[in-house]
């Protein structure tokens, strides 16, 4: 692998470590945060969706800003914003303050994720993309690996506010590495910012996701949530017509004309709706229904990251032997099955069984994420990578936000039908069945891929080698 610039993905990984660490600790600590703030635990979905919504709104402008002011400058600024917002989260004393601070974190994350990926994809030769993703994601997976037990430990024995302040040293490390080693890449030709497209897409996504999030419960006045959802759909529809006429739309939907990119994006939407809901559902199930304390809950759920990390070591051989189409198609059913298994969990289920199922589920979900990320750029022209990364990231974060909102909606609807404010195991069963079905439904997208799809990246010839 001569000439492979390992320091670049490792530098990006340092920042993504901070972002992933934050996601891991807050998911485990949601019940305790809700208790301390005097809120319903399901209402704390806003702490997750506000962050994801901020990502989805500001990611579209990140590519233009990086090309205008330099990718390295924006990447460093993003780290600073994210770190300061983390400090603010720790000082929040109401749900409104926490949601606002999480939205500010999303602003920083919106610049870190796509800009870092664009730098990586431009600095690494095409034949090393899969290996670059491994170098990038393995260090970043340390966040989800240590996030749940660390978050649970801090919450159980200290104060949940410290789960955000642990981002500070990681942010300082990422800032140092970005300053010392990050190349300052940017497009040679700059295009004007699509201001109209930015507001149509940003406001449309905001209204749609917030309307979906507030569809049940007492978050919004009666009728406001569906009205906001319809407004969001109308604005996003208006953006579709706008993008067709604009020479440089902020979200370039013509990229979906590339078959491998379309499969990575559209198939990834359904898959991420399902997978994105799990970090929200599992800690609530383990703590509110099974009676685990935060540290025990985090110590169980973190094994999903172990499964994910172990998969990264074998991703390239698997894709080389089976190819993208076979892996994406059949692995979507496998991942869905491991989500469906959660409905069989109970307070009497042995801990080792929980651990094995969560670990294997993490392995197969990670295989799907890696494959989706790699095939999306397999046939992407070099000069369109920035726009492709922006669109991919915006749709990805929107899908995860929809997954969290849909899972919360399922829980709230199920308990409301029983006339109870407490959550029981049956409420979670409905949620797991819904998101497992959506995960399996993503296979319809991969079915239409040719056997040799993404061959330049996977190395698969389209035929299985003879024994």
PDB file of C-alpha atoms in Angstrom, residues 90-280:
ATOM      1  CA  UNK A  90     -23.014  20.085  30.109  1.00  0.00           C
ATOM      2  CA  UNK A  91     -24.324  23.344  31.560  1.00  0.00           C
ATOM      3  CA  UNK A  92     -27.909  22.826  30.337  1.00  0.00           C
ATOM      4  CA  UNK A  93     -30.579  22.908  33.035  1.00  0.00           C
ATOM      5  CA  UNK A  94     -33.706  22.490  30.914  1.00  0.00           C
ATOM      6  CA  UNK A  95     -34.814  20.507  27.891  1.00  0.00           C
ATOM      7  CA  UNK A  96     -34.921  23.698  25.809  1.00  0.00           C
ATOM      8  CA  UNK A  97     -31.298  24.566  26.632  1.00  0.00           C
ATOM      9  CA  UNK A  98     -30.131  21.017  25.920  1.00  0.00           C
ATOM     10  CA  UNK A  99     -31.938  20.929  22.573  1.00  0.00           C
ATOM     11  CA  UNK A 100     -30.410  24.282  21.571  1.00  0.00           C
ATOM     12  CA  UNK A 101     -26.918  23.144  22.564  1.00  0.00           C
ATOM     13  CA  UNK A 102     -27.357  19.889  20.662  1.00  0.00           C
ATOM     14  CA  UNK A 103     -28.424  21.871  17.602  1.00  0.00           C
ATOM     15  CA  UNK A 104     -25.191  23.865  17.877  1.00  0.00           C
ATOM     16  CA  UNK A 105     -23.280  20.585  18.083  1.00  0.00           C
ATOM     17  CA  UNK A 106     -25.044  19.590  14.881  1.00  0.00           C
ATOM     18  CA  UNK A 107     -23.750  22.744  13.196  1.00  0.00           C
ATOM     19  CA  UNK A 108     -20.197  21.682  14.047  1.00  0.00           C
ATOM     20  CA  UNK A 109     -20.852  18.088  13.035  1.00  0.00           C
ATOM     21  CA  UNK A 110     -22.388  19.230   9.745  1.00  0.00           C
ATOM     22  CA  UNK A 111     -19.015  20.674   8.764  1.00  0.00           C
ATOM     23  CA  UNK A 112     -16.890  17.851  10.199  1.00  0.00           C
ATOM     24  CA  UNK A 113     -18.550  14.833   8.605  1.00  0.00           C
ATOM     25  CA  UNK A 114     -18.854  15.685   4.871  1.00  0.00           C
ATOM     26  CA  UNK A 115     -15.805  17.970   4.737  1.00  0.00           C
ATOM     27  CA  UNK A 116     -13.637  15.333   6.404  1.00  0.00           C
ATOM     28  CA  UNK A 117     -14.931  12.646   4.064  1.00  0.00           C
ATOM     29  CA  UNK A 118     -14.365  14.851   1.009  1.00  0.00           C
ATOM     30  CA  UNK A 119     -10.759  15.522   2.080  1.00  0.00           C
ATOM     31  CA  UNK A 120     -10.225  11.800   2.537  1.00  0.00           C
ATOM     32  CA  UNK A 121     -11.708  10.826  -0.827  1.00  0.00           C
ATOM     33  CA  UNK A 122      -9.638  13.439  -2.661  1.00  0.00           C
ATOM     34  CA  UNK A 123      -6.376  12.526  -0.914  1.00  0.00           C
ATOM     35  CA  UNK A 124      -6.657   8.729  -1.323  1.00  0.00           C
ATOM     36  CA  UNK A 125      -6.268   6.863  -4.655  1.00  0.00           C
ATOM     37  CA  UNK A 126      -9.469   5.184  -5.847  1.00  0.00           C
ATOM     38  CA  UNK A 127      -8.075   1.653  -5.456  1.00  0.00           C
ATOM     39  CA  UNK A 128      -7.474   2.312  -1.755  1.00  0.00           C
ATOM     40  CA  UNK A 129     -10.938   3.721  -0.934  1.00  0.00           C
ATOM     41  CA  UNK A 130     -12.179   0.654   0.966  1.00  0.00           C
ATOM     42  CA  UNK A 131      -8.957   0.439   2.982  1.00  0.00           C
ATOM     43  CA  UNK A 132      -9.150   4.172   3.630  1.00  0.00           C
ATOM     44  CA  UNK A 133     -12.659   3.720   5.006  1.00  0.00           C
ATOM     45  CA  UNK A 134     -11.276   1.040   7.322  1.00  0.00           C
ATOM     46  CA  UNK A 135      -8.498   3.359   8.566  1.00  0.00           C
ATOM     47  CA  UNK A 136     -11.128   6.041   9.037  1.00  0.00           C
ATOM     48  CA  UNK A 137     -13.849   4.025  10.723  1.00  0.00           C
ATOM     49  CA  UNK A 138     -11.835   1.735  13.006  1.00  0.00           C
ATOM     50  CA  UNK A 139     -10.440   4.595  15.129  1.00  0.00           C
ATOM     51  CA  UNK A 140     -13.798   6.373  14.960  1.00  0.00           C
ATOM     52  CA  UNK A 141     -15.520   3.237  16.247  1.00  0.00           C
ATOM     53  CA  UNK A 142     -13.639   3.651  19.498  1.00  0.00           C
ATOM     54  CA  UNK A 143     -16.294   6.269  20.289  1.00  0.00           C
ATOM     55  CA  UNK A 144     -19.267   3.870  20.111  1.00  0.00           C
ATOM     56  CA  UNK A 145     -17.097   1.211  21.756  1.00  0.00           C
ATOM     57  CA  UNK A 146     -16.269   3.162  24.894  1.00  0.00           C
ATOM     58  CA  UNK A 147     -19.190   5.609  24.708  1.00  0.00           C
ATOM     59  CA  UNK A 148     -21.953   3.444  26.268  1.00  0.00           C
ATOM     60  CA  UNK A 149     -19.949   2.074  29.226  1.00  0.00           C
ATOM     61  CA  UNK A 150     -18.191   5.395  29.827  1.00  0.00           C
ATOM     62  CA  UNK A 151     -21.473   7.281  29.581  1.00  0.00           C
ATOM     63  CA  UNK A 152     -23.160   4.766  31.841  1.00  0.00           C
ATOM     64  CA  UNK A 153     -20.325   4.869  34.369  1.00  0.00           C
ATOM     65  CA  UNK A 154     -20.243   8.669  34.486  1.00  0.00           C
ATOM     66  CA  UNK A 155     -24.021   8.873  34.740  1.00  0.00           C
ATOM     67  CA  UNK A 156     -24.245   6.177  37.394  1.00  0.00           C
ATOM     68  CA  UNK A 157     -21.422   7.312  39.673  1.00  0.00           C
ATOM     69  CA  UNK A 158     -20.883  11.005  38.886  1.00  0.00           C
ATOM     70  CA  UNK A 159     -23.111  13.371  36.890  1.00  0.00           C
ATOM     71  CA  UNK A 160     -24.472  13.054  33.355  1.00  0.00           C
ATOM     72  CA  UNK A 161     -23.132  16.515  32.496  1.00  0.00           C
ATOM     73  CA  UNK A 162     -19.606  15.133  32.339  1.00  0.00           C
ATOM     74  CA  UNK A 163     -20.543  12.927  29.384  1.00  0.00           C
ATOM     75  CA  UNK A 164     -20.353  16.048  27.218  1.00  0.00           C
ATOM     76  CA  UNK A 165     -17.262  17.542  28.787  1.00  0.00           C
ATOM     77  CA  UNK A 166     -15.163  14.470  27.879  1.00  0.00           C
ATOM     78  CA  UNK A 167     -15.296  15.778  24.308  1.00  0.00           C
ATOM     79  CA  UNK A 168     -12.967  18.637  25.187  1.00  0.00           C
ATOM     80  CA  UNK A 169      -9.606  16.738  25.191  1.00  0.00           C
ATOM     81  CA  UNK A 170     -10.608  14.785  22.075  1.00  0.00           C
ATOM     82  CA  UNK A 171     -11.511  18.033  20.330  1.00  0.00           C
ATOM     83  CA  UNK A 172      -8.146  19.575  21.209  1.00  0.00           C
ATOM     84  CA  UNK A 173      -6.350  16.514  19.799  1.00  0.00           C
ATOM     85  CA  UNK A 174      -8.346  16.684  16.576  1.00  0.00           C
ATOM     86  CA  UNK A 175      -7.628  20.395  16.224  1.00  0.00           C
ATOM     87  CA  UNK A 176      -3.893  19.767  16.581  1.00  0.00           C
ATOM     88  CA  UNK A 177      -3.853  16.955  14.018  1.00  0.00           C
ATOM     89  CA  UNK A 178      -5.942  18.948  11.541  1.00  0.00           C
ATOM     90  CA  UNK A 179      -3.573  21.918  11.817  1.00  0.00           C
ATOM     91  CA  UNK A 180      -0.463  19.785  11.449  1.00  0.00           C
ATOM     92  CA  UNK A 181      -1.443  17.211   8.813  1.00  0.00           C
ATOM     93  CA  UNK A 182      -4.692  18.080   7.020  1.00  0.00           C
ATOM     94  CA  UNK A 183      -4.280  19.061   3.334  1.00  0.00           C
ATOM     95  CA  UNK A 184      -6.098  22.241   2.358  1.00  0.00           C
ATOM     96  CA  UNK A 185      -8.073  20.869  -0.594  1.00  0.00           C
ATOM     97  CA  UNK A 186     -10.701  22.860  -2.461  1.00  0.00           C
ATOM     98  CA  UNK A 187     -12.317  23.000  -5.881  1.00  0.00           C
ATOM     99  CA  UNK A 188     -10.398  25.117  -8.378  1.00  0.00           C
ATOM    100  CA  UNK A 189     -13.618  26.477  -9.872  1.00  0.00           C
ATOM    101  CA  UNK A 190     -16.099  27.979  -7.424  1.00  0.00           C
ATOM    102  CA  UNK A 191     -19.820  28.187  -8.032  1.00  0.00           C
ATOM    103  CA  UNK A 192     -22.244  30.696  -6.480  1.00  0.00           C
ATOM    104  CA  UNK A 193     -24.150  29.573  -3.404  1.00  0.00           C
ATOM    105  CA  UNK A 194     -27.683  28.375  -4.121  1.00  0.00           C
ATOM    106  CA  UNK A 195     -29.342  30.523  -1.446  1.00  0.00           C
ATOM    107  CA  UNK A 196     -32.905  29.692  -2.487  1.00  0.00           C
ATOM    108  CA  UNK A 197     -32.101  25.988  -2.533  1.00  0.00           C
ATOM    109  CA  UNK A 198     -30.469  26.224   0.893  1.00  0.00           C
ATOM    110  CA  UNK A 199     -33.582  27.746   2.468  1.00  0.00           C
ATOM    111  CA  UNK A 200     -36.016  25.434   0.662  1.00  0.00           C
ATOM    112  CA  UNK A 201     -34.117  22.296   1.612  1.00  0.00           C
ATOM    113  CA  UNK A 202     -33.206  23.468   5.125  1.00  0.00           C
ATOM    114  CA  UNK A 203     -36.655  24.712   6.084  1.00  0.00           C
ATOM    115  CA  UNK A 204     -38.283  21.744   4.374  1.00  0.00           C
ATOM    116  CA  UNK A 205     -36.229  19.193   6.284  1.00  0.00           C
ATOM    117  CA  UNK A 206     -36.709  21.129   9.540  1.00  0.00           C
ATOM    118  CA  UNK A 207     -40.470  21.319   9.208  1.00  0.00           C
ATOM    119  CA  UNK A 208     -40.816  17.696   8.109  1.00  0.00           C
ATOM    120  CA  UNK A 209     -38.645  16.148  10.821  1.00  0.00           C
ATOM    121  CA  UNK A 210     -39.907  18.392  13.617  1.00  0.00           C
ATOM    122  CA  UNK A 211     -43.479  17.700  12.544  1.00  0.00           C
ATOM    123  CA  UNK A 212     -42.795  13.965  12.623  1.00  0.00           C
ATOM    124  CA  UNK A 213     -41.076  14.283  16.011  1.00  0.00           C
ATOM    125  CA  UNK A 214     -43.973  16.209  17.556  1.00  0.00           C
ATOM    126  CA  UNK A 215     -46.749  14.096  16.033  1.00  0.00           C
ATOM    127  CA  UNK A 216     -47.612  12.562  19.400  1.00  0.00           C
ATOM    128  CA  UNK A 217     -47.355  13.797  22.949  1.00  0.00           C
ATOM    129  CA  UNK A 218     -47.668  17.391  24.172  1.00  0.00           C
ATOM    130  CA  UNK A 219     -44.787  18.954  22.263  1.00  0.00           C
ATOM    131  CA  UNK A 220     -46.991  20.925  19.862  1.00  0.00           C
ATOM    132  CA  UNK A 221     -50.578  22.230  19.872  1.00  0.00           C
ATOM    133  CA  UNK A 222     -53.179  19.921  18.265  1.00  0.00           C
ATOM    134  CA  UNK A 223     -52.910  19.959  14.501  1.00  0.00           C
ATOM    135  CA  UNK A 224     -49.530  21.736  14.464  1.00  0.00           C
ATOM    136  CA  UNK A 225     -47.416  18.620  13.884  1.00  0.00           C
ATOM    137  CA  UNK A 226     -49.249  17.386  10.751  1.00  0.00           C
ATOM    138  CA  UNK A 227     -49.336  20.968   9.439  1.00  0.00           C
ATOM    139  CA  UNK A 228     -45.571  21.260   9.845  1.00  0.00           C
ATOM    140  CA  UNK A 229     -45.066  17.875   8.221  1.00  0.00           C
ATOM    141  CA  UNK A 230     -47.156  18.913   5.207  1.00  0.00           C
ATOM    142  CA  UNK A 231     -45.305  22.234   5.012  1.00  0.00           C
ATOM    143  CA  UNK A 232     -42.003  20.349   5.008  1.00  0.00           C
ATOM    144  CA  UNK A 233     -43.163  18.091   2.184  1.00  0.00           C
ATOM    145  CA  UNK A 234     -44.347  21.122   0.191  1.00  0.00           C
ATOM    146  CA  UNK A 235     -41.019  22.935   0.623  1.00  0.00           C
ATOM    147  CA  UNK A 236     -39.027  19.837  -0.325  1.00  0.00           C
ATOM    148  CA  UNK A 237     -41.231  19.368  -3.387  1.00  0.00           C
ATOM    149  CA  UNK A 238     -40.579  22.992  -4.322  1.00  0.00           C
ATOM    150  CA  UNK A 239     -36.868  22.284  -3.997  1.00  0.00           C
ATOM    151  CA  UNK A 240     -37.152  19.425  -6.506  1.00  0.00           C
ATOM    152  CA  UNK A 241     -38.522  21.830  -9.115  1.00  0.00           C
ATOM    153  CA  UNK A 242     -35.963  24.466  -8.152  1.00  0.00           C
ATOM    154  CA  UNK A 243     -33.044  22.020  -8.467  1.00  0.00           C
ATOM    155  CA  UNK A 244     -34.064  21.117 -12.021  1.00  0.00           C
ATOM    156  CA  UNK A 245     -33.708  24.729 -13.150  1.00  0.00           C
ATOM    157  CA  UNK A 246     -30.706  25.872 -11.113  1.00  0.00           C
ATOM    158  CA  UNK A 247     -27.288  25.377 -12.776  1.00  0.00           C
ATOM    159  CA  UNK A 248     -25.601  24.627  -9.415  1.00  0.00           C
ATOM    160  CA  UNK A 249     -28.197  23.352  -6.907  1.00  0.00           C
ATOM    161  CA  UNK A 250     -27.050  23.033  -3.312  1.00  0.00           C
ATOM    162  CA  UNK A 251     -28.135  19.377  -3.370  1.00  0.00           C
ATOM    163  CA  UNK A 252     -27.320  17.980  -6.803  1.00  0.00           C
ATOM    164  CA  UNK A 253     -29.997  15.353  -7.372  1.00  0.00           C
ATOM    165  CA  UNK A 254     -28.637  14.510 -10.838  1.00  0.00           C
ATOM    166  CA  UNK A 255     -25.989  12.461  -9.025  1.00  0.00           C
ATOM    167  CA  UNK A 256     -28.706   9.861  -8.421  1.00  0.00           C
ATOM    168  CA  UNK A 257     -28.460   9.083 -12.121  1.00  0.00           C
ATOM    169  CA  UNK A 258     -25.259   7.145 -11.311  1.00  0.00           C
ATOM    170  CA  UNK A 259     -26.507   3.628 -10.535  1.00  0.00           C
ATOM    171  CA  UNK A 260     -24.051   2.700  -7.793  1.00  0.00           C
ATOM    172  CA  UNK A 261     -24.480   6.055  -6.067  1.00  0.00           C
ATOM    173  CA  UNK A 262     -28.257   5.763  -6.271  1.00  0.00           C
ATOM    174  CA  UNK A 263     -28.132   2.324  -4.650  1.00  0.00           C
ATOM    175  CA  UNK A 264     -25.867   3.561  -1.860  1.00  0.00           C
ATOM    176  CA  UNK A 265     -28.096   6.553  -1.138  1.00  0.00           C
ATOM    177  CA  UNK A 266     -31.643   5.251  -1.597  1.00  0.00           C
ATOM    178  CA  UNK A 267     -30.988   1.810  -0.163  1.00  0.00           C
ATOM    179  CA  UNK A 268     -29.166   3.449   2.692  1.00  0.00           C
ATOM    180  CA  UNK A 269     -32.227   5.570   3.547  1.00  0.00           C
ATOM    181  CA  UNK A 270     -34.373   2.581   4.479  1.00  0.00           C
ATOM    182  CA  UNK A 271     -31.501   0.774   6.164  1.00  0.00           C
ATOM    183  CA  UNK A 272     -30.489   3.784   8.270  1.00  0.00           C
ATOM    184  CA  UNK A 273     -34.063   4.435   9.391  1.00  0.00           C
ATOM    185  CA  UNK A 274     -33.944   1.013  11.032  1.00  0.00           C
ATOM    186  CA  UNK A 275     -30.368   1.044  12.267  1.00  0.00           C
ATOM    187  CA  UNK A 276     -30.575   4.666  13.417  1.00  0.00           C
ATOM    188  CA  UNK A 277     -33.399   3.855  15.820  1.00  0.00           C
ATOM    189  CA  UNK A 278     -31.489   1.188  17.756  1.00  0.00           C
ATOM    190  CA  UNK A 279     -29.216   3.487  19.836  1.00  0.00           C
ATOM    191  CA  UNK A 280     -32.400   5.232  21.001  1.00  0.00           C
TER     192      UNK A 280
END
